[in-house]
Coordinates of C-alpha atoms in Angstrom, one line a residue:
G1 CA -5.3 25.7 -35.5
S2 CA -8.7 24.5 -34.7
P3 CA -10.8 26.2 -31.9
P4 CA -10.7 24.6 -28.4
L5 CA -13.1 21.7 -28.0
E6 CA -15.7 21.7 -25.3
A7 CA -14.6 19.8 -22.1
N8 CA -17.5 17.4 -22.2
P9 CA -17.4 13.6 -22.2
L10 CA -18.0 12.2 -25.7
P11 CA -18.4 8.7 -27.2
T12 CA -15.2 7.0 -28.1
T13 CA -16.5 6.8 -31.7
S14 CA -16.8 10.6 -32.0
P15 CA -14.2 12.4 -34.1
N16 CA -13.9 15.0 -31.3
F17 CA -13.1 12.4 -28.6
R18 CA -10.0 13.4 -26.7
G19 CA -10.1 10.8 -23.9
C20 CA -12.6 12.4 -21.6
T21 CA -15.3 9.9 -20.6
P22 CA -18.0 10.0 -17.9
D23 CA -15.9 7.9 -15.5
A24 CA -12.4 9.2 -16.3
P25 CA -11.0 12.7 -16.5
G26 CA -9.0 12.3 -19.8
P27 CA -5.5 11.4 -21.0
Y28 CA -3.6 14.2 -19.3
V29 CA -3.9 13.2 -15.7
A30 CA -1.0 11.3 -14.1
F31 CA -3.1 9.3 -11.7
V32 CA -6.5 8.4 -13.2
P33 CA -9.3 7.7 -10.6
D34 CA -10.4 4.2 -10.4
P35 CA -14.1 4.0 -11.5
P36 CA -16.5 1.8 -9.5
N37 CA -15.8 -1.9 -10.2
Y38 CA -16.4 -5.3 -8.7
A39 CA -14.2 -8.4 -8.6
D40 CA -14.5 -11.7 -6.8
M41 CA -12.7 -15.0 -6.4
Q42 CA -14.0 -18.3 -5.1
Q43 CA -11.8 -20.5 -2.9
Y44 CA -12.3 -24.1 -1.7
S45 CA -10.0 -25.8 0.7
V46 CA -9.6 -29.3 2.1
F47 CA -7.1 -29.8 4.9
G48 CA -5.9 -32.3 7.5
E49 CA -3.8 -32.1 10.6
L50 CA -1.9 -34.7 12.5
Q51 CA -0.2 -34.5 15.9
I52 CA 2.4 -37.1 16.8
P53 CA 3.6 -37.3 20.4
V54 CA 6.9 -39.1 19.7
L55 CA 8.2 -38.9 23.3
D56 CA 7.0 -37.1 26.5
N57 CA 9.2 -34.1 25.5
V58 CA 9.1 -34.4 21.7
N59 CA 6.1 -33.5 19.6
I60 CA 5.6 -33.4 15.9
Q61 CA 2.8 -31.8 13.9
A62 CA 2.0 -32.4 10.2
A63 CA -0.6 -30.7 8.0
V64 CA -1.6 -30.8 4.4
R65 CA -4.0 -28.5 2.5
R66 CA -5.5 -28.5 -1.0
E67 CA -6.5 -25.1 -2.4
E68 CA -8.8 -24.6 -5.4
F69 CA -9.4 -21.1 -6.8
S70 CA -11.7 -19.9 -9.5
G71 CA -10.0 -19.6 -12.9
G72 CA -8.6 -23.1 -12.8
L73 CA -5.9 -22.3 -10.2
G74 CA -5.0 -24.7 -7.4
A75 CA -2.1 -26.1 -5.3
T76 CA -1.3 -28.5 -2.6
V77 CA 0.7 -27.1 0.3
Y78 CA 2.0 -28.8 3.5
K79 CA 3.9 -28.1 6.7
V80 CA 5.9 -30.2 9.2
A81 CA 6.9 -28.8 12.6
G82 CA 8.3 -30.2 15.8
K83 CA 9.3 -29.1 19.3
W84 CA 11.7 -30.7 21.8
D85 CA 11.6 -29.7 25.5
V86 CA 15.3 -30.3 26.2
W87 CA 15.2 -29.6 30.0
G88 CA 13.6 -27.1 32.4
P89 CA 13.4 -23.7 30.7
L90 CA 15.0 -24.7 27.4
S91 CA 13.1 -25.9 24.3
L92 CA 14.0 -26.2 20.6
R93 CA 11.6 -26.0 17.7
A94 CA 11.7 -26.2 13.9
S95 CA 9.4 -26.3 10.9
Y96 CA 9.4 -26.7 7.1
G97 CA 6.6 -26.0 4.7
T98 CA 5.4 -24.8 1.3
N99 CA 3.1 -21.9 0.4
Y100 CA 1.1 -20.6 -2.5
Q101 CA -0.3 -17.2 -3.6
T102 CA -2.7 -16.6 -6.4
P103 CA -2.7 -13.4 -8.4
P104 CA -4.6 -10.6 -6.6
V105 CA -8.4 -10.5 -6.9
G106 CA -9.3 -8.4 -9.9
T107 CA -6.2 -9.3 -11.8
I108 CA -7.3 -9.5 -15.5
P109 CA -4.8 -11.0 -18.0
G110 CA -4.2 -8.4 -20.7
A111 CA -5.5 -5.5 -18.6
Q112 CA -3.7 -2.1 -18.9
V113 CA -3.2 0.4 -16.1
A114 CA -2.0 4.0 -16.7
A115 CA 0.3 5.7 -14.2
A116 CA 3.3 8.0 -14.1
R117 CA 7.0 7.5 -13.1
T118 CA 10.2 9.5 -12.9
Y119 CA 12.8 8.8 -15.5
T120 CA 16.5 9.3 -15.0
V121 CA 17.2 9.9 -18.8
A122 CA 14.5 12.6 -18.7
G123 CA 16.2 14.5 -16.0
G124 CA 13.9 13.0 -13.3
N125 CA 10.7 14.3 -14.9
W126 CA 7.4 12.5 -14.4
L127 CA 6.2 10.9 -17.6
G128 CA 3.6 8.3 -18.5
A129 CA 3.9 4.6 -17.7
T130 CA 1.6 1.7 -18.7
F131 CA 1.4 -1.6 -16.9
V132 CA 0.1 -4.5 -18.9
T133 CA -0.9 -7.7 -17.0
D134 CA 0.7 -10.8 -18.6
A135 CA -1.8 -13.1 -20.3
S136 CA 0.0 -16.1 -18.9
I137 CA 0.3 -14.9 -15.3
K138 CA 0.3 -17.8 -12.7
P139 CA 0.5 -18.2 -8.9
E140 CA 3.7 -17.7 -7.1
T141 CA 5.1 -20.4 -4.7
A142 CA 7.4 -20.4 -1.7
K143 CA 9.3 -22.8 0.5
S144 CA 10.2 -21.8 4.0
W145 CA 11.9 -23.2 7.1
N146 CA 12.9 -22.1 10.5
V147 CA 14.8 -23.2 13.6
G148 CA 14.5 -21.6 17.0
T149 CA 15.1 -21.8 20.7
I150 CA 12.8 -20.9 23.6
W151 CA 13.9 -20.0 27.1
D152 CA 11.2 -19.6 29.8
S153 CA 12.3 -19.2 33.4
E154 CA 12.3 -17.1 36.5
G155 CA 14.0 -13.7 36.3
I156 CA 16.4 -12.1 38.8
A157 CA 14.0 -12.9 41.6
S158 CA 11.6 -15.8 42.1
D159 CA 8.6 -13.6 41.5
H160 CA 10.0 -12.4 38.2
N161 CA 9.3 -14.1 34.8
F162 CA 11.7 -14.0 31.8
R163 CA 10.9 -15.4 28.3
L164 CA 13.2 -15.3 25.3
I165 CA 12.5 -16.7 21.8
V166 CA 15.0 -16.5 18.9
D167 CA 14.1 -18.0 15.5
Y168 CA 16.1 -18.2 12.3
F169 CA 14.0 -18.1 9.2
N170 CA 14.6 -18.7 5.5
I171 CA 12.0 -18.1 2.8
E172 CA 12.5 -18.8 -0.9
T173 CA 9.8 -17.6 -3.4
E174 CA 9.5 -18.5 -7.1
D175 CA 7.5 -16.8 -9.9
Q176 CA 7.0 -13.7 -7.7
I177 CA 4.1 -11.6 -8.9
G178 CA 4.8 -8.0 -9.7
Q179 CA 6.2 -5.6 -12.4
I180 CA 8.8 -7.4 -14.5
A181 CA 10.8 -4.3 -15.1
D182 CA 10.4 -0.7 -13.9
P183 CA 9.7 1.8 -16.7
N184 CA 12.8 3.7 -15.6
Q185 CA 14.9 0.6 -16.2
I186 CA 13.5 0.2 -19.7
A187 CA 14.1 3.8 -20.6
S188 CA 17.7 3.7 -19.4
L189 CA 18.4 0.5 -21.4
V190 CA 17.0 2.1 -24.6
F191 CA 18.5 5.6 -24.2
N192 CA 21.9 4.2 -23.3
G193 CA 24.1 6.4 -25.4
P194 CA 26.2 9.5 -24.4
G195 CA 24.0 12.0 -22.5
G196 CA 21.0 9.7 -22.4
T197 CA 20.6 9.3 -26.2
I198 CA 19.3 6.4 -28.2
T199 CA 21.8 4.2 -30.0
T200 CA 19.5 2.0 -32.2
C201 CA 15.9 2.0 -33.4
D202 CA 16.1 -1.6 -34.6
P203 CA 13.9 -3.8 -32.4
N204 CA 15.9 -6.8 -33.5
V205 CA 18.9 -5.2 -31.8
Q206 CA 17.1 -3.7 -28.9
P207 CA 13.6 -5.3 -28.5
L208 CA 12.7 -2.9 -25.7
V209 CA 12.4 -0.1 -28.3
R210 CA 8.9 -1.4 -28.9
R211 CA 7.9 -0.4 -25.4
I212 CA 8.8 3.3 -25.9
S213 CA 6.1 5.8 -27.0
F214 CA 8.2 8.4 -28.8
N215 CA 7.4 12.1 -29.3
G216 CA 7.5 11.6 -33.1
S217 CA 9.7 9.0 -34.8
C218 CA 12.7 7.2 -33.4
S219 CA 16.1 8.3 -34.6
V220 CA 19.6 7.4 -33.5
G221 CA 20.9 10.2 -31.2
L222 CA 17.4 11.1 -30.0
S223 CA 17.7 12.5 -26.4
G224 CA 15.7 10.9 -23.6
A225 CA 15.2 14.4 -22.1
S226 CA 12.5 15.2 -24.7
G227 CA 12.2 12.2 -27.0
F228 CA 9.5 10.1 -25.4
S229 CA 6.2 10.4 -23.5
S230 CA 5.6 7.0 -22.0
V231 CA 7.0 3.5 -21.4
T232 CA 5.0 0.2 -21.3
T233 CA 6.1 -2.6 -19.0
L234 CA 4.7 -6.0 -17.9
Y235 CA 3.0 -7.1 -14.7
G236 CA 3.4 -10.9 -14.2
N237 CA 5.7 -13.6 -12.9
G238 CA 9.2 -12.5 -12.2
P239 CA 12.3 -13.8 -10.5
G240 CA 12.5 -15.7 -7.3
Q241 CA 13.6 -14.1 -4.1
T242 CA 15.5 -15.4 -1.0
T243 CA 15.0 -13.8 2.4
N244 CA 16.4 -14.9 5.7
G245 CA 17.1 -13.5 9.1
F246 CA 16.2 -13.6 12.8
D247 CA 13.1 -13.0 14.8
I248 CA 13.5 -12.0 18.5
Q249 CA 10.9 -11.9 21.2
A250 CA 11.7 -11.1 24.8
T251 CA 9.4 -10.3 27.8
Y252 CA 10.3 -9.6 31.4
T253 CA 7.6 -9.2 34.1
L254 CA 7.9 -8.2 37.8
P255 CA 5.9 -6.7 40.6
L256 CA 6.7 -3.1 41.2
G257 CA 5.0 -1.0 44.0
P258 CA 1.3 -1.5 44.0
G259 CA 1.2 -2.9 40.4
D260 CA 3.0 -5.0 37.9
L261 CA 5.6 -4.0 35.3
A262 CA 6.0 -5.8 32.0
L263 CA 8.9 -5.0 29.5
D264 CA 8.7 -6.5 26.0
L265 CA 10.9 -6.4 22.9
T266 CA 10.0 -7.7 19.4
A267 CA 12.6 -7.3 16.7
T268 CA 13.4 -8.7 13.2
K269 CA 16.9 -8.6 11.8
V270 CA 17.0 -9.4 8.1
T271 CA 20.4 -10.8 7.0
E272 CA 19.7 -11.5 3.3
L273 CA 17.3 -10.3 0.6
K274 CA 18.4 -11.3 -2.9
T275 CA 16.4 -11.5 -6.1
G276 CA 17.1 -13.7 -9.1
P277 CA 17.8 -12.4 -12.7
T278 CA 15.0 -10.7 -14.6
S279 CA 14.4 -10.7 -18.4
L280 CA 11.8 -8.9 -20.5
D281 CA 11.4 -9.4 -24.3
G282 CA 14.7 -11.5 -24.2
V283 CA 16.6 -8.6 -22.7
V284 CA 18.3 -9.1 -19.3
V285 CA 16.9 -6.2 -17.2
S286 CA 18.6 -7.2 -14.0
T287 CA 21.2 -9.9 -13.3
G288 CA 19.9 -10.3 -9.8
D289 CA 21.1 -8.4 -6.8
D290 CA 21.1 -7.8 -3.1
R291 CA 18.1 -5.6 -2.1
L292 CA 18.7 -5.5 1.7
G293 CA 18.9 -2.0 3.1
T294 CA 17.6 -0.3 -0.1
L295 CA 14.4 1.5 -1.0
N296 CA 13.6 -0.9 -3.9
F297 CA 11.2 1.6 -5.5
A298 CA 12.1 0.3 -9.0
T299 CA 12.0 -3.4 -8.3
F300 CA 9.7 -6.3 -7.1
A301 CA 10.9 -5.9 -3.6
L302 CA 9.5 -3.3 -1.1
A303 CA 11.6 -1.1 1.0
A304 CA 13.9 -3.5 2.9
P305 CA 15.3 -2.1 6.2
E306 CA 17.7 -4.4 8.0
W307 CA 16.0 -3.9 11.4
R308 CA 12.5 -3.4 12.6
A309 CA 11.9 -3.4 16.4
N310 CA 9.3 -2.5 19.0
F311 CA 9.9 -1.9 22.7
G312 CA 7.2 -1.6 25.2
A313 CA 6.9 -0.9 28.9
N314 CA 3.5 -1.6 30.5
Y315 CA 2.5 -0.8 34.0
H316 CA -0.8 -2.2 35.4
M317 CA -2.2 -1.0 38.7
D318 CA -5.7 -1.9 39.8
R319 CA -8.0 -0.4 37.1
H320 CA -5.2 1.8 35.6
N321 CA -2.9 0.7 32.8
F322 CA -0.1 2.8 31.4
R323 CA 1.9 1.7 28.3
F324 CA 4.9 3.5 26.6
G325 CA 6.1 2.1 23.3
V326 CA 9.0 2.9 21.0
N327 CA 9.0 1.8 17.3
Y328 CA 12.2 1.6 15.2
V329 CA 12.8 1.0 11.5
S330 CA 16.4 1.3 10.2
A331 CA 17.2 3.6 7.3
V332 CA 17.3 2.5 3.7
T333 CA 19.2 4.1 0.8
D334 CA 17.8 4.9 -2.6
E335 CA 19.6 2.7 -5.1
R336 CA 18.4 4.5 -8.2
A337 CA 21.0 6.2 -10.4
G338 CA 21.7 9.8 -9.7
T339 CA 20.9 11.8 -6.6
Q340 CA 17.4 11.4 -5.3
Y341 CA 15.3 13.2 -2.7
G342 CA 16.0 11.4 0.5
E343 CA 19.0 9.6 -1.0
T344 CA 20.5 8.2 2.1
G345 CA 17.3 7.8 4.1
E346 CA 17.1 8.0 7.9
D347 CA 16.0 5.9 10.8
W348 CA 12.3 6.0 11.6
I349 CA 11.9 6.2 15.4
T350 CA 8.6 7.1 17.1
A351 CA 7.2 6.9 20.6
D352 CA 3.6 6.3 21.7
F353 CA 1.8 6.5 25.1
T354 CA -1.5 5.0 26.0
Y355 CA -3.5 5.2 29.2
R356 CA -6.5 2.9 29.9
F357 CA -8.9 3.1 32.8
E358 CA -11.4 0.4 33.5
V359 CA -14.5 2.3 34.8
M360 CA -16.2 -1.1 35.4
D361 CA -15.7 -4.6 34.2
D362 CA -17.6 -3.9 30.9
L363 CA -16.5 -0.3 30.3
A364 CA -13.1 1.1 29.6
L365 CA -11.8 4.6 28.6
T366 CA -8.5 5.0 26.7
A367 CA -6.3 8.0 25.7
T368 CA -3.4 7.7 23.3
V369 CA -0.7 10.1 22.1
A370 CA 0.8 8.5 19.0
N371 CA 4.1 9.8 17.6
I372 CA 4.7 11.9 20.7
F373 CA 7.7 13.8 19.3
D374 CA 5.9 14.6 16.0
R375 CA 8.4 12.8 13.7
D376 CA 8.1 13.1 10.0
P377 CA 8.5 10.0 7.9
P378 CA 11.9 9.5 6.1
R379 CA 12.0 11.4 2.8
A380 CA 11.9 9.4 -0.4
Q381 CA 11.5 10.4 -4.1
E382 CA 8.1 8.8 -4.6
E383 CA 4.6 10.2 -5.3
L384 CA 3.9 10.8 -1.6
G385 CA 7.4 12.2 -0.8
Y386 CA 7.9 9.2 1.6
D387 CA 7.6 5.4 1.5
P388 CA 4.4 4.1 3.2
F389 CA 6.2 0.9 4.1
M390 CA 8.7 2.9 6.2
G391 CA 6.6 5.4 8.0
N392 CA 3.4 7.5 7.9
P393 CA 2.8 11.3 7.6
L394 CA 0.3 11.8 10.4
G395 CA 2.6 13.3 12.9
R396 CA 1.5 13.6 16.6
T397 CA -2.1 12.5 17.0
I398 CA -4.3 12.3 20.1
E399 CA -6.9 9.5 20.2
L400 CA -9.7 9.1 22.8
G401 CA -11.7 5.9 23.0
V402 CA -14.6 4.2 24.8
K403 CA -15.1 0.4 24.9
K404 CA -18.3 -1.1 26.1
S405 CA -18.9 -4.8 26.3
F406 CA -22.4 -6.3 26.2

């Protein structure tokens, strides 16, 4: 063969160009660095609000907002909310509204981003993946409503305070922005024969064949284990998604010894997370499914634990403040075919402690031990070995702080 070429950046027009440019390391790197870039989006808004005191104990608020974004995008959104003070400590509230989200700043229709993904038909190996932004990408929209109850009263004793808020929420999105199909899904649909082999090379029969970069030519019986190097997918508007569940907030305060103790709990219980059917190039990639309690690495959705909760105990005494907190995220399972690293997941439970001392009115010192028990994040077969929406890898950390007000 020819002698090795020098590892120097060359113009793309050079016959010796092999992908190495001054701002990119070449074509054989899984995660190419992002060279310096700049993007901006202008936004203009006009809004109005109205408060309607229907009765002494019934109040309604209404709001409307017009959004205009650069690129010819715009929408009108609104919200109606109300609260009824039923009696004494009990109140009821509800709201209904619409929302709107533009494509992320820097989204360029037709742009291509190179990455890498694991492929089941390739034995779990990491191969290339290219994400192309849809030329017709548009904003996603949402409708949401909630109903809730508020209880605010004395606690067990007259100098105790108890507050409980429980809300039920329902959110329905349309034209959700994200990847239309995971590269692994595409590869599995193309290499769908016995042992992960290809059954047709005719794009009229299987249009997704066009999205496979083969190592050579396509032939029936070609194995996915060594038959391709990359898959191209689309980033754009996908199916809608329905999410609902309960938000819970509770606080209890009481005097204790020379200070005051406050106990608080915040939790979210998701009861449903369903996505609609997804199609790419006329092929049904997904018929829509329930994503609650799964990792969702290969879909629009993020990791979706059923429970997230935070409990805190705060004791304040003169210039001293002590706070102990516990954070909880329920486990998710990896729904991808085969056995994955961290297949069944695990609950993510951490504890933190913070001490704050007010040296004077405008000066305070703080000391925090985060993740006291040095818990590792739940394992997951992803680039980082864990899912960043479920936990973090920092382990036990000690933080010291000084706050000075002027």
